[in-house]
Short mmCIF file of C-alpha atoms in Angstrom, two decimals:
data_model
loop_
_atom_site.label_atom_id
_atom_site.label_comp_id
_atom_site.label_asym_id
_atom_site.label_seq_id
_atom_site.Cartn_x
_atom_site.Cartn_y
_atom_site.Cartn_z
CA MET A 1 0.00 0.00 0.00
CA SER A 2 1.30 3.46 -0.92
CA SER A 3 2.23 5.76 1.96
CA LEU A 4 1.30 9.40 2.44
CA MET A 5 5.01 10.17 2.46
CA LEU A 6 5.40 8.74 -1.03
CA LYS A 7 2.19 10.34 -2.29
CA GLU A 8 3.20 13.78 -1.05
CA THR A 9 6.74 13.43 -2.39
CA LEU A 10 5.33 12.72 -5.84
CA GLU A 11 3.18 15.88 -5.64
CA THR A 12 6.28 18.09 -5.45
CA ALA A 13 6.57 19.00 -9.14
CA SER A 14 3.02 20.40 -9.28
CA VAL A 15 3.61 22.19 -5.96
CA LEU A 16 6.65 24.01 -7.33
CA LYS A 17 4.88 25.02 -10.53
CA SER A 18 1.96 26.39 -8.51
CA GLN A 19 4.22 28.23 -6.07
CA TRP A 20 6.15 29.90 -8.88
CA ASN A 21 3.04 31.12 -10.67
CA LYS A 22 1.06 32.24 -7.62
CA ASN A 23 3.95 34.24 -6.13
CA THR A 24 4.90 36.18 -9.28
CA GLN A 25 3.74 39.61 -8.10
CA ASN A 26 4.51 38.89 -4.45
CA ARG A 27 8.10 37.91 -5.30
CA THR A 28 8.65 41.09 -7.31
CA GLU A 29 7.25 43.37 -4.59
CA ILE A 30 9.27 41.73 -1.81
CA CYS A 31 12.54 41.88 -3.72
CA GLU A 32 12.01 45.49 -4.79
CA ALA A 33 11.45 46.41 -1.15
CA TRP A 34 14.60 44.56 -0.08
CA LYS A 35 16.68 46.26 -2.76
CA LYS A 36 15.62 49.62 -1.33
CA PHE A 37 16.24 48.43 2.22
CA ASN A 38 19.71 47.12 1.21
CA PRO A 39 20.28 44.87 4.24
CA TYR A 40 23.74 44.34 5.67
CA SER A 41 22.91 40.70 6.39
CA PHE A 42 20.22 38.01 6.50
CA LEU A 43 19.00 35.99 9.46
CA THR A 44 17.07 32.72 9.34
CA ILE A 45 15.00 31.24 12.13
CA ALA A 46 13.61 27.71 11.87
CA ARG A 47 13.52 24.23 13.40
CA GLY A 48 13.86 20.70 12.03
CA SER A 49 13.48 20.25 8.28
CA SER A 50 12.75 23.96 7.90
CA ASP A 51 16.12 24.76 9.47
CA HIS A 52 17.79 22.54 6.89
CA ALA A 53 15.99 24.53 4.19
CA ALA A 54 17.25 27.71 5.86
CA GLN A 55 20.80 26.35 5.53
CA TYR A 56 20.25 26.25 1.76
CA PHE A 57 18.87 29.83 1.82
CA ASN A 58 21.90 31.05 3.77
CA TYR A 59 24.35 29.45 1.38
CA LEU A 60 22.59 30.95 -1.64
CA VAL A 61 22.71 34.40 -0.05
CA GLY A 62 26.48 34.11 0.24
CA LEU A 63 26.85 32.78 -3.31
CA LYS A 64 24.53 35.23 -5.07
CA LEU A 65 24.55 38.35 -2.90
CA GLY A 66 27.89 38.16 -1.09
CA LYS A 67 26.19 39.02 2.20
CA LEU A 68 26.60 37.55 5.66
CA THR A 69 23.96 35.21 7.09
CA THR A 70 23.10 33.98 10.56
CA SER A 71 21.13 30.94 11.69
CA PHE A 72 19.34 32.45 14.68
CA THR A 73 18.79 30.61 17.96
CA PRO A 74 15.18 31.46 18.94
CA SER A 75 15.70 30.65 22.63
CA LEU A 76 17.72 33.86 22.89
CA ILE A 77 14.35 35.62 22.77
CA SER A 78 11.82 32.97 23.85
CA ILE A 79 13.73 31.89 26.99
CA HIS A 80 16.53 34.38 27.67
CA LYS A 81 14.62 37.52 26.60
CA SER A 82 17.75 38.94 24.98
CA LEU A 83 17.51 42.37 23.35
CA ILE A 84 18.57 41.42 19.84
CA ASP A 85 19.40 44.14 17.30
CA ALA A 86 18.39 43.01 13.79
CA SER A 87 17.82 46.52 12.47
CA GLN A 88 20.08 46.16 9.41
CA THR A 89 18.98 42.60 8.73
CA VAL A 90 16.26 40.77 6.81
CA SER A 91 14.92 38.04 9.11
CA ILE A 92 13.40 34.96 7.45
CA GLY A 93 11.16 32.59 9.40
CA VAL A 94 10.80 29.19 7.73
CA SER A 95 8.05 26.85 8.93
CA GLN A 96 5.50 24.43 7.53
CA SER A 97 2.89 25.15 10.22
CA GLY A 98 4.09 28.56 11.46
CA ARG A 99 2.94 27.67 14.97
CA SER A 100 5.98 26.84 17.12
CA PRO A 101 6.03 29.30 20.06
CA ASP A 102 9.79 29.96 19.91
CA LEU A 103 9.56 31.13 16.30
CA VAL A 104 6.37 33.10 16.91
CA GLN A 105 7.78 34.86 19.99
CA SER A 106 10.93 35.82 18.08
CA PHE A 107 8.90 37.29 15.23
CA SER A 108 6.62 39.06 17.70
CA TYR A 109 9.71 40.75 19.16
CA PHE A 110 10.99 41.62 15.67
CA LYS A 111 7.60 43.12 14.80
CA GLN A 112 7.63 45.29 17.95
CA LYS A 113 11.06 46.59 16.92
CA ASN A 114 9.86 47.15 13.33
CA PHE A 115 12.57 44.89 11.91
CA GLU A 116 12.39 43.63 8.32
CA THR A 117 10.79 40.16 8.38
CA LEU A 118 9.42 37.52 6.03
CA ALA A 119 7.53 34.33 6.88
CA MET A 120 8.12 31.47 4.46
CA VAL A 121 5.20 29.26 5.49
CA ASN A 122 2.79 26.66 4.18
CA VAL A 123 -0.08 27.91 6.37
CA GLU A 124 -0.72 31.52 5.37
CA GLU A 125 -2.96 32.31 8.34
CA SER A 126 -0.43 30.99 10.86
CA PRO A 127 0.74 32.99 13.91
CA LEU A 128 4.22 33.32 12.39
CA ALA A 129 2.79 34.86 9.23
CA GLN A 130 0.66 37.26 11.27
CA HIS A 131 3.79 38.70 12.89
CA ALA A 132 5.72 39.07 9.61
CA LYS A 133 5.97 42.13 7.41
CA TYR A 134 5.96 39.92 4.30
CA VAL A 135 4.63 36.42 3.70
CA TYR A 136 5.88 34.06 1.00
CA PRO A 137 3.46 31.11 0.85
CA LEU A 138 4.85 27.70 -0.06
CA TYR A 139 1.56 26.57 -1.62
CA ALA A 140 2.41 22.95 -0.85
CA GLY A 141 -1.14 22.07 0.14
CA GLU A 142 -1.98 20.05 3.22
CA GLU A 143 0.86 17.80 4.31
CA LYS A 144 -0.50 14.87 6.32
CA SER A 145 2.60 12.71 6.69
CA VAL A 146 4.57 13.53 9.84
CA ALA A 147 7.80 13.47 7.84
CA ALA A 148 7.97 16.67 5.78
CA THR A 149 8.73 16.12 2.10
CA LYS A 150 7.01 18.42 -0.39
CA SER A 151 7.04 21.33 2.07
CA PHE A 152 10.81 20.98 2.54
CA ILE A 153 11.50 21.00 -1.19
CA ALA A 154 9.01 23.86 -1.57
CA SER A 155 11.06 25.81 1.00
CA LEU A 156 14.26 25.24 -1.00
CA PHE A 157 12.44 26.37 -4.13
CA ALA A 158 11.07 29.49 -2.42
CA SER A 159 14.57 30.33 -1.17
CA ALA A 160 16.07 30.04 -4.64
CA SER A 161 13.18 32.02 -6.17
CA LEU A 162 13.66 34.98 -3.85
CA ILE A 163 17.45 35.06 -4.10
CA ALA A 164 17.41 34.66 -7.90
CA LYS A 165 15.02 37.59 -8.17
CA LEU A 166 16.98 39.69 -5.70
CA SER A 167 20.27 39.04 -7.51
CA ASN A 168 18.77 39.42 -11.01
CA ASP A 169 20.11 36.00 -11.99
CA THR A 170 18.22 35.49 -15.26
CA ASN A 171 19.59 31.98 -15.87
CA LEU A 172 18.46 30.80 -12.45
CA LEU A 173 15.08 32.51 -12.83
CA HIS A 174 14.48 30.74 -16.15
CA SER A 175 15.51 27.42 -14.60
CA LEU A 176 13.15 27.95 -11.66
CA GLU A 177 10.22 28.70 -13.95
CA ASN A 178 10.73 25.36 -15.69
CA HIS A 179 12.14 23.34 -12.82
CA HIS A 180 9.01 21.25 -12.29
CA SER A 181 9.72 19.46 -15.58
CA THR A 182 13.00 18.07 -14.18
CA MET A 183 11.44 16.54 -11.05
CA VAL A 184 11.33 13.02 -12.42
CA THR A 185 12.00 9.76 -10.59
CA SER A 186 14.85 7.47 -11.54
CA THR A 187 13.92 4.50 -13.71
CA ASP A 188 17.25 2.64 -13.54
CA ASN A 189 16.59 1.08 -10.11
CA SER A 190 19.96 2.38 -8.88
CA TRP A 191 18.40 3.81 -5.72
CA ILE A 192 17.83 0.31 -4.37
CA LYS A 193 21.47 0.61 -3.25
CA ILE A 194 20.34 2.99 -0.49
CA VAL A 195 17.99 0.31 0.81
CA GLU A 196 20.64 -2.40 0.57
CA ALA A 197 23.23 -0.30 2.37
CA LEU A 198 20.97 0.74 5.25
CA LYS A 199 18.41 -2.03 5.79
CA SER A 200 20.47 -3.84 8.45
CA THR A 201 22.27 -0.96 10.14
CA GLN A 202 21.48 1.26 13.12
CA LYS A 203 23.95 3.99 12.18
CA ALA A 204 25.07 5.94 9.13
CA MET A 205 26.88 9.09 8.09
CA ILE A 206 25.48 11.42 5.42
CA VAL A 207 27.84 13.79 3.61
CA GLY A 208 27.34 16.90 1.51
CA ARG A 209 29.01 20.22 0.88
CA GLY A 210 27.93 23.65 -0.25
CA LEU A 211 24.31 23.62 -1.37
CA GLY A 212 24.33 19.85 -0.80
CA LEU A 213 24.92 20.14 2.95
CA SER A 214 21.31 21.18 3.58
CA ILE A 215 19.98 17.98 2.01
CA ALA A 216 22.57 15.85 3.82
CA LEU A 217 21.18 17.25 7.09
CA GLU A 218 17.64 16.60 5.87
CA ALA A 219 18.46 13.06 4.73
CA ALA A 220 19.92 12.24 8.14
CA LEU A 221 16.79 13.52 9.86
CA LYS A 222 14.53 11.46 7.60
CA LEU A 223 16.51 8.30 8.38
CA LYS A 224 16.08 8.99 12.09
CA GLU A 225 12.37 9.76 11.79
CA THR A 226 11.18 7.03 9.47
CA CYS A 227 13.77 4.25 9.78
CA HIS A 228 15.09 4.65 13.36
CA ILE A 229 18.67 4.89 12.09
CA GLN A 230 21.11 7.05 14.06
CA ALA A 231 22.27 9.02 11.03
CA GLU A 232 24.51 12.07 11.35
CA ALA A 233 25.25 14.63 8.63
CA PHE A 234 28.53 16.43 8.02
CA SER A 235 30.26 18.59 5.47
CA SER A 236 32.95 16.60 3.70
CA ALA A 237 35.45 19.10 5.12
CA GLU A 238 34.23 18.54 8.69
CA ILE A 239 34.56 14.76 8.39
CA LEU A 240 38.33 15.15 8.12
CA HIS A 241 38.40 17.14 11.36
CA GLY A 242 37.30 14.24 13.55
CA PRO A 243 34.20 12.27 12.52
CA GLN A 244 36.20 10.05 10.15
CA ALA A 245 37.61 8.31 13.23
CA VAL A 246 34.40 6.27 13.57
CA ILE A 247 34.41 5.12 9.94
CA GLU A 248 35.53 1.51 9.87
CA GLU A 249 35.02 -1.43 7.53
CA GLN A 250 31.42 -1.66 6.27
CA TYR A 251 30.44 1.62 7.97
CA PRO A 252 27.53 3.08 5.91
CA LEU A 253 28.44 6.38 4.27
CA ILE A 254 26.00 8.18 1.95
CA ILE A 255 27.59 10.98 -0.11
CA PHE A 256 25.61 13.61 -2.04
CA ALA A 257 28.08 14.56 -4.81
CA LEU A 258 26.07 17.31 -6.49
CA ARG A 259 27.25 19.34 -9.47
CA GLY A 260 29.42 22.32 -8.63
CA PRO A 261 32.92 23.26 -7.46
CA SER A 262 32.85 20.84 -4.51
CA GLN A 263 31.87 17.73 -6.51
CA LYS A 264 35.44 16.57 -7.14
CA SER A 265 36.34 16.73 -3.45
CA LEU A 266 33.27 14.62 -2.64
CA PHE A 267 34.29 11.98 -5.17
CA ASP A 268 37.81 12.06 -3.71
CA LEU A 269 36.38 11.44 -0.24
CA ALA A 270 34.29 8.56 -1.58
CA ALA A 271 37.37 6.93 -3.11
CA GLN A 272 39.33 7.38 0.11
CA MET A 273 36.58 5.86 2.25
CA LYS A 274 36.04 2.94 -0.13
CA GLN A 275 39.75 2.14 0.17
CA ARG A 276 39.24 2.07 3.92
CA GLY A 277 36.49 -0.51 3.44
CA ALA A 278 33.48 1.68 4.25
CA ASN A 279 30.13 0.85 2.66
CA VAL A 280 29.96 3.99 0.49
CA VAL A 281 26.94 4.99 -1.60
CA VAL A 282 27.55 7.99 -3.88
CA ILE A 283 24.61 10.00 -5.22
CA SER A 284 25.47 11.97 -8.36
CA ASP A 285 24.09 13.38 -11.61
CA HIS A 286 26.25 11.29 -13.96
CA LYS A 287 27.48 7.75 -14.36
CA ASP A 288 30.94 7.24 -12.94
CA ASP A 289 32.99 4.41 -11.48
CA LEU A 290 32.18 5.82 -8.04
CA THR A 291 28.52 6.73 -8.63
CA ASP A 292 25.88 4.39 -7.20
CA CYS A 293 22.62 6.38 -7.42
CA LEU A 294 21.68 8.81 -10.19
CA TYR A 295 19.42 11.81 -9.68
CA SER A 296 17.84 13.74 -12.54
CA PRO A 297 19.90 16.94 -12.99
CA SER A 298 18.04 20.24 -12.94
CA LEU A 299 18.34 23.04 -15.48
CA HIS A 300 20.72 24.87 -13.11
CA SER A 301 23.23 23.24 -10.77
CA ASP A 302 22.06 25.42 -7.86
CA LEU A 303 18.76 23.49 -7.98
CA ASP A 304 20.21 19.98 -8.05
CA ALA A 305 19.70 19.65 -4.29
CA LEU A 306 15.92 19.66 -4.84
CA ASN A 307 16.03 16.76 -7.27
CA ALA A 308 18.49 14.70 -5.26
CA ILE A 309 16.50 14.90 -2.01
CA HIS A 310 13.27 14.25 -3.93
CA GLN A 311 14.66 10.92 -5.11
CA PHE A 312 16.15 10.19 -1.68
CA TYR A 313 12.71 10.57 -0.05
CA ILE A 314 11.39 7.82 -2.32
CA ALA A 315 14.29 5.56 -1.35
CA VAL A 316 13.72 6.26 2.36
CA ASN A 317 10.05 5.36 1.98
CA ASP A 318 11.12 2.03 0.45
CA LEU A 319 13.68 1.50 3.22
CA ALA A 320 11.09 2.06 5.95
CA LYS A 321 8.79 -0.50 4.35
CA VAL A 322 11.63 -3.06 4.12
CA LYS A 323 12.31 -2.52 7.83
CA GLY A 324 8.62 -3.08 8.62
CA LEU A 325 8.03 0.55 9.66
CA ASN A 326 5.28 3.03 8.77
CA PRO A 327 6.95 6.18 7.38
CA ASP A 328 3.76 8.19 7.95
CA SER A 329 3.74 7.65 11.72
CA PRO A 330 7.26 7.91 13.15
CA ARG A 331 7.67 6.75 16.73
CA SER A 332 7.06 9.47 19.37
CA LEU A 333 6.53 12.24 16.79
CA SER A 334 3.63 14.47 15.76
CA LYS A 335 3.14 16.64 12.67
CA VAL A 336 3.28 19.99 14.47
CA THR A 337 6.08 20.37 17.02
CA LEU A 338 5.68 23.15 19.58
CA THR A 339 8.92 24.19 21.32
CA LEU A 340 9.92 27.13 23.48
#
């Protein structure tokens, strides 16, 4: 029987097309306002999968705008009541539900101070949206599965849409407009290697770099949520600063080797870890002696992360079923998480 997780993952292409079209005027107005505001930096505030999407937003800001970014810790306001100065900053709240008290309290404080804020949310009438100066709806529709899929990818897409518009990147804008056509599932059965590598393990390491780090973090979370695997995500650079010490023979290592300047270093790491005897699975856009799983490349390399995690979600759904688990109802979790 098909799961909600799989059903919602397969809805992603239509979600992205709808989001792009429905936000056309909104996107233009927001970016024109930000150009006039000319922020010194950007701040993101989010939890869980949304925080992984914020990681992608932050990296794009650095790549396209050359501006500093901060991943904000909401407890500074919700618990410690710190007097934060974000007056020269655009603050972005990313959330599927827009209901978590720590995010809402932070945006309430920002609103009182008249700071520049935007809520990137799936629920337009949410408390987070009500405290934001601007709202950028994800238009993902209702997401019933506890494990976020289409709303996460919609958050990546929204991030790229705003930054492409703000930076006047015409190539990226064109690719975004047509991106839904590239969201296709693999037909070569190569992704079964994810299931084979992880079906009998309780631990794994997920690796990415650059724009791929956000989906490595997200992939690790999904393995925890749906498959009860203690998966940890790292940048390929960080692995060499300590975590590689735990990698022994047959240790499961999933590497997202996306297109871009860091791809070669990720392949180099894969070769090094295979020599060590680790059980390495490389996810890439092209066939190679080291590549195990192929994702469908996007029209622009900055968007490859969306397609790679889309295919990974399908593999994780299959893995959960093989392990006898229900991916729609992870142990001890609920759809809306409320934290202070």
